[in-house]
Short mmCIF file of C-alpha atoms in Angstrom, two decimals:
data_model
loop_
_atom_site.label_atom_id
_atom_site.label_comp_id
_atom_site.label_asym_id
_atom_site.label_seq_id
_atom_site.Cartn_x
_atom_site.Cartn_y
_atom_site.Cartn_z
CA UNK A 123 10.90 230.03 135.00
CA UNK A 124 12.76 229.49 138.66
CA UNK A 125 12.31 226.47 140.18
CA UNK A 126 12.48 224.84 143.72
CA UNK A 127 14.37 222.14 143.74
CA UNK A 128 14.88 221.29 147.81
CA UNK A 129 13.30 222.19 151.44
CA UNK A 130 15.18 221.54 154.41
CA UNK A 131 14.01 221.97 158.54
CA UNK A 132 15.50 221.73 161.13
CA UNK A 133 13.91 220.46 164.40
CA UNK A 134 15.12 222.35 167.70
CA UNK A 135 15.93 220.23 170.75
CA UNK A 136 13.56 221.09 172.65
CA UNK A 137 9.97 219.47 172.41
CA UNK A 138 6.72 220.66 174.02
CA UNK A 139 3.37 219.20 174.75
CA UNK A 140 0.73 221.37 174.42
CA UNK A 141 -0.71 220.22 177.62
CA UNK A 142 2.79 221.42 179.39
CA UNK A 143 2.74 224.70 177.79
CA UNK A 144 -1.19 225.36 179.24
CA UNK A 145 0.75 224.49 182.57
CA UNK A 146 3.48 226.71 182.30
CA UNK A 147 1.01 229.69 181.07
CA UNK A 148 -1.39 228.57 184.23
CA UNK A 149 1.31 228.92 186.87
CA UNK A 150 2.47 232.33 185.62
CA UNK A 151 -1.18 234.12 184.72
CA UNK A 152 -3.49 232.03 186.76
CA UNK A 153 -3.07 235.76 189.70
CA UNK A 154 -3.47 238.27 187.16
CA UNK A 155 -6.04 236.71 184.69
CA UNK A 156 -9.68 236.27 186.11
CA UNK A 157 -11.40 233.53 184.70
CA UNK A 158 -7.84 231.71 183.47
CA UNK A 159 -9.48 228.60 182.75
CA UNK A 160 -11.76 229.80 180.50
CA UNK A 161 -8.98 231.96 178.75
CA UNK A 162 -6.74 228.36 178.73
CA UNK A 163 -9.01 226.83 176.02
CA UNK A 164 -7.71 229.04 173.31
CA UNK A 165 -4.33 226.16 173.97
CA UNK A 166 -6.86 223.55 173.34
CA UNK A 167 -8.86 225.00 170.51
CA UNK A 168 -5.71 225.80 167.88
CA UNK A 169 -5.36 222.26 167.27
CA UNK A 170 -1.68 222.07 168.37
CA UNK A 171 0.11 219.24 169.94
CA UNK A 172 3.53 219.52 170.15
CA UNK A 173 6.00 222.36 169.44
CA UNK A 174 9.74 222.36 169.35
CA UNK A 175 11.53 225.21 171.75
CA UNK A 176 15.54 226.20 171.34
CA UNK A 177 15.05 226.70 174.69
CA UNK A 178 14.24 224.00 177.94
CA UNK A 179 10.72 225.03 179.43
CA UNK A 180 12.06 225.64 182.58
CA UNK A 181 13.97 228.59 180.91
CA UNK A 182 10.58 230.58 180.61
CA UNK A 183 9.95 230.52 183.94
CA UNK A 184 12.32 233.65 184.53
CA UNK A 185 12.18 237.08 182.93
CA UNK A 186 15.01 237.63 180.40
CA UNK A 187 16.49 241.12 179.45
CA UNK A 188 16.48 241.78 176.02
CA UNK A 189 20.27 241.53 175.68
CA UNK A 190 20.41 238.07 177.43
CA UNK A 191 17.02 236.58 174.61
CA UNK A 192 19.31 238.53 171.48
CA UNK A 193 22.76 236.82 172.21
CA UNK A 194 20.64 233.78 172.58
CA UNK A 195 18.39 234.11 168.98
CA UNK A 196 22.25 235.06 167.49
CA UNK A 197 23.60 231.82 168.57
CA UNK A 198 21.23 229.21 168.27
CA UNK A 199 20.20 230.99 164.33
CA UNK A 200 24.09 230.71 163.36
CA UNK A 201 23.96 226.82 164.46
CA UNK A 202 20.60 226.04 163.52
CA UNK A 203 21.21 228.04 159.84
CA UNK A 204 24.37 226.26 159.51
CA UNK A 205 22.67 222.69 159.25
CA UNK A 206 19.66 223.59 157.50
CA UNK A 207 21.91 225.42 154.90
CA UNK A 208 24.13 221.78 154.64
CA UNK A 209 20.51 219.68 154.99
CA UNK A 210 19.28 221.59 151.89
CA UNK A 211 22.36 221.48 149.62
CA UNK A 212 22.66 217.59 150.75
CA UNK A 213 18.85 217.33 149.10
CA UNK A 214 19.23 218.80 145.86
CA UNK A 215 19.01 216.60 143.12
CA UNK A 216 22.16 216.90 141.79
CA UNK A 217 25.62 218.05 143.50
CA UNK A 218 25.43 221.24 144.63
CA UNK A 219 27.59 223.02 147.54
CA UNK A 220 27.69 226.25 148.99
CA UNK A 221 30.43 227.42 146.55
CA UNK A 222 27.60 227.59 144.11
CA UNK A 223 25.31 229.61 145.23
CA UNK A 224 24.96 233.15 144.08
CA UNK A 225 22.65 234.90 146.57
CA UNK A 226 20.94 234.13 150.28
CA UNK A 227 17.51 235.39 151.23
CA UNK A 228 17.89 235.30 154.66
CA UNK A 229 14.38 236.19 156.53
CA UNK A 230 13.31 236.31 160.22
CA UNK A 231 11.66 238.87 162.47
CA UNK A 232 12.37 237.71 166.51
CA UNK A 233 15.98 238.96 166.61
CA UNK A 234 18.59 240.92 165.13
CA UNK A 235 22.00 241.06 164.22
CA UNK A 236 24.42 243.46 162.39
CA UNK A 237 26.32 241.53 160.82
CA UNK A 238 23.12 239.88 159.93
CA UNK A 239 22.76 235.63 160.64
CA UNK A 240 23.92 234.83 156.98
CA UNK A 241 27.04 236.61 156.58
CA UNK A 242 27.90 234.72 160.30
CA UNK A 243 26.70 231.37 158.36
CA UNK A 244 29.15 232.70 155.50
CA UNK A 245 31.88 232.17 157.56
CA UNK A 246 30.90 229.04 158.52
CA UNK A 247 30.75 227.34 154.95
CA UNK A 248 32.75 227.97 151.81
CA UNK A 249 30.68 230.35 150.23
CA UNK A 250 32.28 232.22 147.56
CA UNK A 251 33.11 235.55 148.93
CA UNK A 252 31.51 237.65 145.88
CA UNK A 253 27.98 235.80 147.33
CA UNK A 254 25.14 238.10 147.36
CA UNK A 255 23.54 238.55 150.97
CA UNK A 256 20.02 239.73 151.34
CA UNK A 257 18.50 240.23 155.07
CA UNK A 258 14.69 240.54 155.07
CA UNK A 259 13.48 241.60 158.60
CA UNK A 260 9.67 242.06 159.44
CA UNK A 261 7.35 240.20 157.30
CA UNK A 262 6.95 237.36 160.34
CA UNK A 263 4.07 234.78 158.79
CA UNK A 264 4.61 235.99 155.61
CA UNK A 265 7.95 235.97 155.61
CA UNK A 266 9.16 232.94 153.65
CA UNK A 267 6.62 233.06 150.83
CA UNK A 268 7.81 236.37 150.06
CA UNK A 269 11.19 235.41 150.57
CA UNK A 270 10.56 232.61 147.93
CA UNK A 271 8.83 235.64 145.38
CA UNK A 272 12.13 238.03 146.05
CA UNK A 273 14.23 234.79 145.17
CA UNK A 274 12.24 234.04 142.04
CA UNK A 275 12.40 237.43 140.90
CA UNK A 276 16.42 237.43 141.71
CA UNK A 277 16.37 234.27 139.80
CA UNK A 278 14.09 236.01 136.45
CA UNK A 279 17.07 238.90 136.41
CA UNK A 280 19.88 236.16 136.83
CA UNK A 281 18.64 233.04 134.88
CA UNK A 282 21.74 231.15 135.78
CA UNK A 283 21.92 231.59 139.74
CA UNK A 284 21.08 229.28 142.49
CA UNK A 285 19.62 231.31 145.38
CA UNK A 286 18.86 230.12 148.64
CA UNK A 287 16.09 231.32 151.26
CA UNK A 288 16.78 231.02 154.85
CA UNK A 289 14.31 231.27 156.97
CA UNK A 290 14.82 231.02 161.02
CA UNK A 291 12.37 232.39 163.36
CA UNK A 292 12.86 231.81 167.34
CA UNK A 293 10.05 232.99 168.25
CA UNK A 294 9.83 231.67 172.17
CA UNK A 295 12.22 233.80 172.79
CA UNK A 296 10.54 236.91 172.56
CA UNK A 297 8.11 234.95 175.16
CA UNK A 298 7.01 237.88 178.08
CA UNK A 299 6.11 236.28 181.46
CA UNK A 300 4.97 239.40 182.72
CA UNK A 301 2.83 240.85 179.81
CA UNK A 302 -0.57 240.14 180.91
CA UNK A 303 -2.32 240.84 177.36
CA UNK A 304 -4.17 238.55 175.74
CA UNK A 305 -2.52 238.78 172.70
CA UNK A 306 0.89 237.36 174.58
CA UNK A 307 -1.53 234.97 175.95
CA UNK A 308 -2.63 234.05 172.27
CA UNK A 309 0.86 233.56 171.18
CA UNK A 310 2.47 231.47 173.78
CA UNK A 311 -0.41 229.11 172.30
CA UNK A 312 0.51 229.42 168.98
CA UNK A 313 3.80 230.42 168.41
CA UNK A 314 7.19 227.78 168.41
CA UNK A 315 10.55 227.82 166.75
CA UNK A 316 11.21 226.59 163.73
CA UNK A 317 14.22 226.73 160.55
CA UNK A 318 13.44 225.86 157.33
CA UNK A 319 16.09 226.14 153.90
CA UNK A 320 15.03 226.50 150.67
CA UNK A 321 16.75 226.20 147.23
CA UNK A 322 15.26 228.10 144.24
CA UNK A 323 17.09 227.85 140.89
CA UNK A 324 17.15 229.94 137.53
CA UNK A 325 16.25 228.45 134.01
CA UNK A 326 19.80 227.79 132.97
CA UNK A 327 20.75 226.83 136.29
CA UNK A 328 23.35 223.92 135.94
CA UNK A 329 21.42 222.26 139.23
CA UNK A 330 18.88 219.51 137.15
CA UNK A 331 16.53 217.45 137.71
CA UNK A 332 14.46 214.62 136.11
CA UNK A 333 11.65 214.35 138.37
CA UNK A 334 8.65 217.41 138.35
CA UNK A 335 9.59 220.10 141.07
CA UNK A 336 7.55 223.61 141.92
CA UNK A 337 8.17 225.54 139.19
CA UNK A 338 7.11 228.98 140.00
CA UNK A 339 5.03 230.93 137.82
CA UNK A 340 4.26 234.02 139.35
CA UNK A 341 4.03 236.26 142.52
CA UNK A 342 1.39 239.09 144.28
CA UNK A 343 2.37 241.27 146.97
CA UNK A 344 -0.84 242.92 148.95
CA UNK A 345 -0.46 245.74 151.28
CA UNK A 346 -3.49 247.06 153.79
CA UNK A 347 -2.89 250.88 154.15
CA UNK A 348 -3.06 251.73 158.24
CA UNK A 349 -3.16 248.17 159.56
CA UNK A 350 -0.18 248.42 161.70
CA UNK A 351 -2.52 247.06 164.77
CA UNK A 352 -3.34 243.82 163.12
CA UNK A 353 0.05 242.35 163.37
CA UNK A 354 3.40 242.66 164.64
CA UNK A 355 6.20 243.35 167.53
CA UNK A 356 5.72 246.22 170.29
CA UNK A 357 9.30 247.01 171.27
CA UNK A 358 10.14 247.49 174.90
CA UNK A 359 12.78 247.59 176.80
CA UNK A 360 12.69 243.64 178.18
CA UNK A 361 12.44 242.99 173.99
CA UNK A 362 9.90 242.26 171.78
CA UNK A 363 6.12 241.82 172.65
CA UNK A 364 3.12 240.70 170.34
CA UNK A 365 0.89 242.30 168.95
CA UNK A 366 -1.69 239.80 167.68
CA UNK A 367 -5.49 241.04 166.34
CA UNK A 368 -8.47 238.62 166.32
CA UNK A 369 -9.24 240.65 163.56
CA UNK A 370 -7.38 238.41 160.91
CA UNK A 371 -9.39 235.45 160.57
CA UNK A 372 -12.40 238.48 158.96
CA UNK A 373 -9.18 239.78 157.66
CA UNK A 374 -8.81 236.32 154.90
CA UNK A 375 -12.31 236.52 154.42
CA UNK A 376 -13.00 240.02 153.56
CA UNK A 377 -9.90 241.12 151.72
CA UNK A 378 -7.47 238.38 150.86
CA UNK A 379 -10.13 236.14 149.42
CA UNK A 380 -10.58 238.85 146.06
CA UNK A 381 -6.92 239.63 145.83
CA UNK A 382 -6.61 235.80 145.84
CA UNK A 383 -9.66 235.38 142.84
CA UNK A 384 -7.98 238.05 141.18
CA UNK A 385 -4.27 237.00 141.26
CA UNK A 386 -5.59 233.46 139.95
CA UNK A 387 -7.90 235.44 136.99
CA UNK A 388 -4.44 237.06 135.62
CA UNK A 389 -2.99 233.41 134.93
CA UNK A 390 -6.55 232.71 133.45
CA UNK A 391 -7.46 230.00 136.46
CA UNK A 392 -10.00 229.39 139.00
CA UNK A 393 -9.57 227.94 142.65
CA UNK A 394 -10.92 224.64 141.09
CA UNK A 395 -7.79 224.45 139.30
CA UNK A 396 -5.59 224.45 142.24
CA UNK A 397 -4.60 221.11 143.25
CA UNK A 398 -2.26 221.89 146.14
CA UNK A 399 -2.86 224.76 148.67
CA UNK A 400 0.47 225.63 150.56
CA UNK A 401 -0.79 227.66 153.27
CA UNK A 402 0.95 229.44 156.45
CA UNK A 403 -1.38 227.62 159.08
CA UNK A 404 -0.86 230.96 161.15
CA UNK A 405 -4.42 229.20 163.84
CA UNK A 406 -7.01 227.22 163.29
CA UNK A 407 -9.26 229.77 162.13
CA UNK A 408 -7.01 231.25 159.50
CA UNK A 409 -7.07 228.10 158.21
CA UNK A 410 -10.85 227.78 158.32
CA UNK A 411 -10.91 231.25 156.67
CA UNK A 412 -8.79 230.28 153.82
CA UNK A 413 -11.25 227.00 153.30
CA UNK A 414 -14.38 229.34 153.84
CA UNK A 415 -13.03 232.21 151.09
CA UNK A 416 -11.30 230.10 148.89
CA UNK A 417 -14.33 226.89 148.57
CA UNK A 418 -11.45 224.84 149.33
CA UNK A 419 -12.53 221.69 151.48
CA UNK A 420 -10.26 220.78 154.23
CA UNK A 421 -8.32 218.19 152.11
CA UNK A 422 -6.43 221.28 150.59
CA UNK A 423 -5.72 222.07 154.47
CA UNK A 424 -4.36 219.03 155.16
CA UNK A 425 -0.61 219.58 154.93
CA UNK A 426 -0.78 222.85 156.60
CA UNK A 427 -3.06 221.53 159.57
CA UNK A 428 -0.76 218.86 160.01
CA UNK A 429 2.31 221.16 160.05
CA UNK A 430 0.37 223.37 162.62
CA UNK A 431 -0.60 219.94 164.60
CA UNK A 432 3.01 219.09 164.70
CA UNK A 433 4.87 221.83 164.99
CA UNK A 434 2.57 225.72 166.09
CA UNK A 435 3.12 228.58 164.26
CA UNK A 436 6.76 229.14 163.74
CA UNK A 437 6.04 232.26 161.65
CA UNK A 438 8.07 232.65 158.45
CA UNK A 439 9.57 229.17 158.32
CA UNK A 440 6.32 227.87 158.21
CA UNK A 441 4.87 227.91 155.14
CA UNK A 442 8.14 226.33 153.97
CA UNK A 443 7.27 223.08 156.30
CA UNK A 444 4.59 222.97 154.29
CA UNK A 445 6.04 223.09 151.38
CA UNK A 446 8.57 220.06 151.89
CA UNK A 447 5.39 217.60 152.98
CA UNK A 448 4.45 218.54 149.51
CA UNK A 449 7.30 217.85 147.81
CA UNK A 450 7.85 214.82 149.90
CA UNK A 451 4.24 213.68 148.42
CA UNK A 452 5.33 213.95 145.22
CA UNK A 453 2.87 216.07 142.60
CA UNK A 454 2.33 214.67 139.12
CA UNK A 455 3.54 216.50 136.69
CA UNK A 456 1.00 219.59 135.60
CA UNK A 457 -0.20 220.21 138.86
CA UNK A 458 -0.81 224.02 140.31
CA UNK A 459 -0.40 224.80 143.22
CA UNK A 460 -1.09 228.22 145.37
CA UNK A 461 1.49 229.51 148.28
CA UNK A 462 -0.08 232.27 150.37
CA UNK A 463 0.46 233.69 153.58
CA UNK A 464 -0.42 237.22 155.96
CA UNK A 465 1.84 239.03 157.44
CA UNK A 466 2.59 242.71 159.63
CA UNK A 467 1.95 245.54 157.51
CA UNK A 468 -1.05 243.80 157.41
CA UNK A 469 0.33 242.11 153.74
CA UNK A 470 0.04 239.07 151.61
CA UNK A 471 2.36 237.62 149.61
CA UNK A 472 0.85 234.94 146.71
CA UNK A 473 3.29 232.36 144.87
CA UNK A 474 1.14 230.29 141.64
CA UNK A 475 3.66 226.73 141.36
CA UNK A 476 3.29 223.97 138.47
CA UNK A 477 5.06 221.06 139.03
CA UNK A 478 6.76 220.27 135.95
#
């Protein structure tokens, strides 16, 4: 079965308080929003304290065309690619390089680019020039975990490939100072910018290693016919705006929780058998959802609440912070673990890991 043999982030330069991101929000709603300081506590009730920005705060300030916020999410996803593609590679557990890698996943929904970010990252590092290139846009939150299941399945067909999954979301970009929804409000509380690489080998992979890795066992995609509303980008003119439901939290509870029960029954295993939970920590209440559904106590949440504490919701990328603190904390040997994560569509995308 594929494995996972290294996570790499990157960290953009840019670090914000929470408490200076409820003052930015304050100065630009506080006219148009009755009652702002009641609508404010939703910055204080996600359980966020810092994010990192590609941008400085002051930048947000000032309305941005779309063209101006594209150029920028090209630039800074080339750079920021480039070193989490060398970071990753550099933690592998034996030598690796970009020469041998046979395909990239690369995944992201808050920009675009034709030539898509990885062929520009390409020609950054000596890839071999027969290197299969896979763009994923629009999966946001759940991008990464099902960039991970398209990778293992990659990996199933070619047993011998190394695959990588890039994942780069800047998602303050899309930030709209003069959308006066609530879900915009919602997501310049949540939402940050984040990069995250990920190496995922075949069987007979040449890439070893002696100490017990995610080894991934199997995948479940869920789709929720005529949810369009629940998640996702409205595309205007001045670029992309959220759409963000408060929906979602019910969402995990009503109708991810059985395809979760279920997806576990077909490898003949329970929840209680799940050591590690790798969740997208898309709020605070998704999280409390997943615990609430799942019987999971908030020890299971206590990577991805951290991740969230540390860093917002930094959509696809995410999940794949999560993962690394995991790997970092070193599962025995026999362990499960469960990835899972929402995305537009409304989906779900499942990953069952044994470290081994």
């Amino acid at each position: 079965m594929p494995k996972v043999l290294a996570v790499s982030t990157v960290k953009p330069p840019h670090e914000i308080k929470q408490q200076q991101a409820v003052a930015l929000t304050r100065s630009l709603f506080s006219e148009r929003f009755k009652g702002i300081e009641r609508l404010l506590r939703v910055f204080d009730n996600g359980d966020i304290e810092t994010r990192n920005l590609s941008m400085p705060i002051e930048w947000f300030e000032q309305a941005h065309d779309f063209e101006e916020r594209n150029q920028l999410y090209i630039d800074h996803a080339v750079t920021y690619g480039v070193q989490a593609v060398e970071s990753c590679l550099k933690n592998a557990p034996s030598a690796i390089t970009a020469s041998d890698i046979d395909a990239i996943f690369y995944i992201s929904s808050s920009g675009i680019a034709t030539p898509s970010i990885e062929a520009r990252i390409m020609n950054a590092l000596p890839f071999r020039d027969d290197t299969k290139r896979i763009p994923i846009w629009g999966l946001g939150c759940a991008g990464g975990a099902a960039g991970l299941s398209r990778a293992y399945e990659y990996c199933l067909a070619y047993p011998k490939a190394n695959v990588l999954v890039l994942a780069v979301e800047l998602c303050s970009l899309t930030f709209q100072k003069d959308d006066y929804s609530k879900s915009n409000l919602v997501g310049a509380s949540l939402f940050a910018d984040g990069i995250a690489c990920t190496l995922v080998t075949g069987a007979q992979s040449h890439i070893k290693t002696a100490q017990p890795m995610p080894r991934i066992i199997g995948t479940a995609s869920k789709f929720m016919p005529n949810s369009e509303d629940v998640m996702g980008w409205d595309v205007k003119n001045n670029g992309l705006h959220v759409i963000f439901s408060k929906s979602i939290p019910a969402i995990i509870t009503e109708w991810l929780g059985p395809v979760v029960h279920d997806f576990l029954n077909k490898h003949e295993l329970t929840q209680t058998d799940i050591a590690h939970f790798v969740a997208h920590p898309g709020g605070k209440k998704i999280l409390t959802a997943y615990e609430e559904t799942l019987d999971f106590d908030e020890t299971k949440t206590k990577m991805s609440r951290d991740t969230l504490r540390e860093h917002g919701n930094m959509s696809s990328p995410t999940i794949l912070y999560v993962l690394k603190r995991y790997m970092e904390n070193k599962p025995v040997a026999g362990d499960y673990g469960l990835m899972a994560a929402l995305g537009p569509g409304f989906c779900g995308e499942l990953l069952l890991l044994k470290w081994e």
